[in-house]
Amino acid sequence: MSLSHLERLEAESIHILREVLAECDKPVMLYSIGKDSAVMLHLAQKAFFPGKLPFPLLHVDTTWKFREMIAFRDETAKRLGAELLVHTNQDGVAQGITPFGAGSRTYTDIMKTEGLKQALDHYGFDAAFGGARRDEEKSRAKERVFSFRTAEHRWDPKNQRPEPWKLYNTRKKPGESIRVFPLSNWTEMDVWTYIAEQNIPVVPLYFAKPRPVVKRSGAWIMVDDTRLPLEPGEVPQLKTVRFRTLGCYPLTGAVESEADTLDDILSEMRESRSSERQGRLIDHDGAASMEKKKQEGYF
Amino acid sequence: MASALSSFRRDTDPPVASNRKTLLRFITCGSVDDGKSSLIGRVLFESGSVPEDQLATLEADSKKFGTQGAALDYALLVDGLSAEREQGITIDVAYRYFATPKRSFIVADTPGHEQYTRNMATGASTADLAIILVDARKGILPQTRRHSLIVSMVGVKTVIVAVNKMDLVDYSPFVFHAIERAYHDIAKALNIPHVTVIPVSAVAGDNIAAPSTHTPWYHGPSLIDVLETVEVESVTSNAGFALPVQWVNRPDSSFRGYAGLIASGRIAPGDAITVVPSGRSAVIKRIVTYEGDLDHAEAGQSVTLTLDREIDISRGDVISSSRQPITAAKALSARVLWMSAEPLDAQKSYLAKLATTTVSAFVKAPETLLDIETYQEKHVETVGINSIFTTLVTFDRLIAVSPYGDNRDLGSFILIDRLSNEVVALGLVVTVDELARGLPVEAPPVKRLVFSHDPLRRSLLKTASFAITTLLLAALLFAVGPALLAGSVFALAEIVLFFAHERVWATTRAGLPIEKEFISSGEGI
């Protein structure tokens, strides 16, 4: 047995991807454009080679993603010849929900969680791949690779199915669905090492570059377009920053960094003493906030 | 704390071929009272795997929920669900990740209470090693015996016994050695080959990352030393090639590949394979991957195989080496852990998922259950949650299967309730039922006729034998009456004799180049 740990992780993820395709009726891949999605998509290409991607990609667009993310998303779908579905919660748009004012909590619920449920119901997908990893957050650490959702999309953390060995029970009742996490056992370091090793394209926002930013609640927020309301006296300044995690631009903090190559990112990570989700403002609503969001259907 | 940190090689050191690191999966067993979550929290902390913002949360949480007074409560790093934090116990398996320059680690942190035995077994099923916690003040408890049984049952060969809370027994070598001796008896009873017993304190950090000055009488390795250096035994290293087919890849009419994760052995193009249970044979043409074709592949890799001919193969079939084909069976003896609150119903048809096959299964009601604390068989009426027993499981059709000890992927299964879809049990194949076997493992060679015409040497043999027979006939006639030797009597007798002689030769293969061996590669089943 001479497989390295990345080779073992890769083989396990491919096994999970194939298991879903073989046992589920209508799978979809949640494509959130970030580095984890990039790795998951790359693994799917490997799993089904020489065939093309046998399921569509779904992006739940909150309309507040970075412009570079949207450009990268369209480019990627085109490059791979993949079917790309984009869904936006139009009710939320009509109600004028934004990441500001009403507070980020309502915004995430309506634009992300509700948007996702709408899309899954609309297309009738029975299995959805997500790029979440167990090392990201404490409640994720206890989530199964195959995570079941009721017809109302709820997660019951106390009643999860055992997954011994590589045996996944994919049986479900009508209306129920499965969220599948092929990257469950990957760490942030594994993801970047694999991206470097396999030369996987990622959004340029991960690499340091001078960008216009303002400081909010201790985080650098990029002024990606003119919709970001500036506080009185707030003036965007040019700082060399990069992002460790990507989401909606008004809610995603950049870090000051000079790392503009994959090698730099890897060595910066080895020095780093803070977690990647630190930049995500939505996670700090309460100690168990992710668990609550997940119970309600957040990915 | 600081001294322990300085001697521990963290993953922040310059990487040594970081992409060639090996992976060690291990499980931690023990209840919250043993300080299991604290131990894992401590290991994560000392390996530099706890980011600063999480440490800040930890400080706040320690004040709010902590059980360590003003000190950091490392257990809070790992108890994730709100219910667990409120009750101070671990309910579900939590997976943790950390790395050192040598290895990456996946930790299955499993609950200790008996009611969560199934979650512990789930965590243990993929583990290479187990850390079993023992509270130094309490010594070996029934749960220590239970955890040891479960880890040995699923084939974990290496166990570290962490005798925790040594600080609370004044680091007494007498306490430690008594526990060490008692544990070696358990290991012997369960046949656990590799055991290391270490005196530790998760709260004080003794012998976690470095030798502790509190235990000068202990000369063994620290906990992390063992984790970094232990050799992982591969159970399937001697098994023949087997790939359970997960999915048939047919992107267009020109390509037909069989995708799956190799369960055991090694394969190369040109190798002869037999499909189980159909028994059909073919030769490997290509090993297809995204990076290009491989010249060989081995256990643990996810690949796609193509064959030299079109044969019927679908999900659930196993492609195996023709030299060492996997057995097919309809019945087997299995060790089962019942995981449902709903008791076993021997009249009920369950679904069994074994590797990539799903079949109908009946489970015979066992006469005895294994007492998971005394390791004795005991008689019982019903099989309930957390029962362990050995029984007969029968399927509605032949499937490829191996004993768990030979091949983990083909020797493990789950049972699913058809109505609730609940996973009611996990099982390990002990023996494949000889009577129910469908495919001979070692088919006897069949000998067949290759040439039907007589070659020259057979004619020469016949001539020589006929000459001797003629001489004998002549001698006989001469003895009866020399006159008989003359004329038609002799000629007629010789014709009769020739026919009889030819018939005798027809019963023998002498002189024929007929013997060539054929292996009955599954034909005739």
XYZ file of C-alpha atoms in Angstrom, chain A residues 1-12 14-23 42 45-52 54 134-139 141-144 155 157-173 176 184-187 189-190 193-194 197-198 269-278 284 287-288 291 295, chain B residues 11-13 15 18-23 25 48 50-54 61 76-85 90 92-97 104 106 118-119 122 125-126 128 154 234 246-247 249 251 255 259-261 288-291 298-304 315 339 351 353 355-356 358 404 409 412-414 416 418-423 426-428:
172
model
C 0.000 0.000 0.000
C 1.881 3.002 -1.177
C -0.962 5.447 -1.772
C -0.349 8.908 -0.329
C -3.007 10.568 1.790
C -4.138 12.776 -1.116
C -4.442 9.729 -3.371
C -6.571 8.019 -0.740
C -8.777 11.087 -0.334
C -9.146 11.377 -4.104
C -10.147 7.708 -4.490
C -12.669 8.030 -1.663
C -14.523 9.548 -6.622
C -16.154 6.508 -5.009
C -18.741 8.778 -3.350
C -19.485 10.652 -6.593
C -20.013 7.399 -8.509
C -22.144 5.894 -5.752
C -24.611 8.782 -6.036
C -24.790 8.595 -9.808
C -25.436 4.830 -9.618
C -28.093 4.977 -6.896
C -12.302 18.349 -10.908
C -14.459 15.008 -14.198
C -12.119 12.238 -13.065
C -14.921 10.016 -11.745
C -16.867 9.970 -15.004
C -13.997 10.227 -17.518
C -14.045 9.728 -20.502
C -17.698 10.742 -20.253
C -18.773 14.321 -19.610
C -23.503 13.414 -16.098
C -15.861 18.536 8.106
C -12.842 20.547 9.235
C -14.613 23.838 8.494
C -16.835 24.054 11.517
C -17.869 22.042 14.585
C -21.359 20.954 13.558
C -17.622 17.647 11.901
C -20.559 15.451 12.888
C -22.352 15.459 9.572
C -22.430 12.293 7.494
C -31.583 18.139 8.941
C -28.495 15.852 13.680
C -29.631 13.353 16.328
C -31.000 10.846 13.863
C -28.270 10.382 11.297
C -27.734 7.107 9.473
C -24.637 5.106 10.389
C -22.057 4.943 7.574
C -19.724 2.062 8.412
C -16.898 1.249 5.996
C -17.767 2.606 2.538
C -21.399 1.534 2.814
C -23.832 4.366 2.169
C -27.568 3.771 2.455
C -29.076 6.009 -0.219
C -32.686 4.830 0.115
C -35.198 7.580 0.675
C -38.914 8.227 0.620
C -36.822 13.340 0.746
C -15.981 15.557 3.891
C -12.539 14.282 4.862
C -10.456 16.981 3.143
C -8.852 19.836 5.050
C -4.549 22.414 3.408
C -5.424 19.276 1.414
C -2.123 21.170 -1.986
C -4.342 19.310 -4.455
C -0.582 19.480 -7.611
C -3.347 19.106 -10.205
C -1.258 28.767 5.219
C 1.499 26.949 7.056
C 2.165 30.160 8.994
C -1.477 31.048 9.452
C -3.014 30.922 12.900
C -6.614 31.746 12.042
C -9.364 29.637 10.527
C -10.643 30.185 7.010
C -14.223 30.918 8.049
C -13.059 33.810 10.212
C -20.503 34.536 14.206
C -21.797 29.561 19.084
C -24.096 27.006 17.461
C -25.947 23.936 13.382
C -31.213 22.277 10.573
C 2.732 20.938 10.345
C 3.939 24.523 10.175
C 7.498 23.269 9.725
C 7.061 20.392 4.389
C 3.966 17.033 1.822
C 1.991 15.407 -0.974
C 3.576 11.989 -0.239
C 2.403 11.948 3.369
C 0.672 8.838 4.592
C -2.752 8.841 6.161
C -7.248 6.952 10.535
C -0.969 23.554 16.091
C -6.407 25.076 16.485
C -6.618 28.447 14.739
C -6.450 31.636 16.804
C -10.042 32.677 16.233
C -11.203 29.245 17.442
C -16.813 28.981 25.821
C -15.052 22.172 24.042
C -12.939 22.121 20.885
C -14.550 18.855 19.890
C -18.054 18.680 21.349
C -19.924 20.207 18.445
C -23.683 19.777 18.743
C -25.562 22.088 21.122
C -27.225 19.115 22.815
C -23.786 17.724 23.573
C -22.532 20.990 25.009
C -20.662 13.158 23.121
C -22.322 11.319 17.650
C -19.099 10.493 15.869
C -17.150 13.681 15.224
C -14.359 13.677 12.690
C -11.215 15.714 13.334
C -8.255 16.420 11.122
C -2.103 13.280 8.047
C -8.350 11.547 10.548
C -23.382 1.590 17.135
C -21.809 5.000 16.587
C -19.207 2.977 12.777
C -14.960 0.362 10.945
C -12.560 2.573 8.997
C -6.306 1.714 11.426
C -13.918 -4.745 13.125
C -3.121 -3.914 5.337
C -19.963 0.607 -9.045
C -21.110 1.979 -12.323
C -19.472 4.027 -17.947
C -20.574 7.801 -22.702
C -16.643 3.040 -24.967
C -15.822 1.909 -12.775
C -15.078 1.105 -9.153
C -12.673 1.239 -6.248
C -8.562 4.225 -17.908
C -8.098 7.366 -15.811
C -8.406 11.098 -16.434
C -4.598 11.386 -16.403
C -3.756 -1.506 -6.895
C -6.089 -1.722 -3.911
C -7.504 1.643 -2.822
C -7.526 3.301 -6.255
C -10.707 4.376 -8.064
C -10.321 3.322 -11.712
C -12.243 2.402 -14.864
C -23.373 -2.767 -10.911
C -28.220 -1.145 15.679
C -32.094 -5.415 2.312
C -25.882 -3.846 0.939
C -19.891 -3.609 -1.501
C -21.954 -2.384 -4.483
C -28.040 -4.752 -2.740
C -13.923 -10.067 6.397
C -14.821 -4.426 1.247
C -18.769 -6.231 5.305
C -22.423 -5.306 4.873
C -25.269 -3.278 6.294
C -31.615 -1.913 5.837
C -37.323 -1.797 3.617
C -40.073 0.364 5.081
C -38.287 2.817 7.330
C -35.025 2.785 5.304
C -33.219 2.655 8.642
C -29.804 0.950 8.830
C -23.862 -3.985 10.364
C -22.315 -7.350 9.647
C -18.953 -8.982 9.051
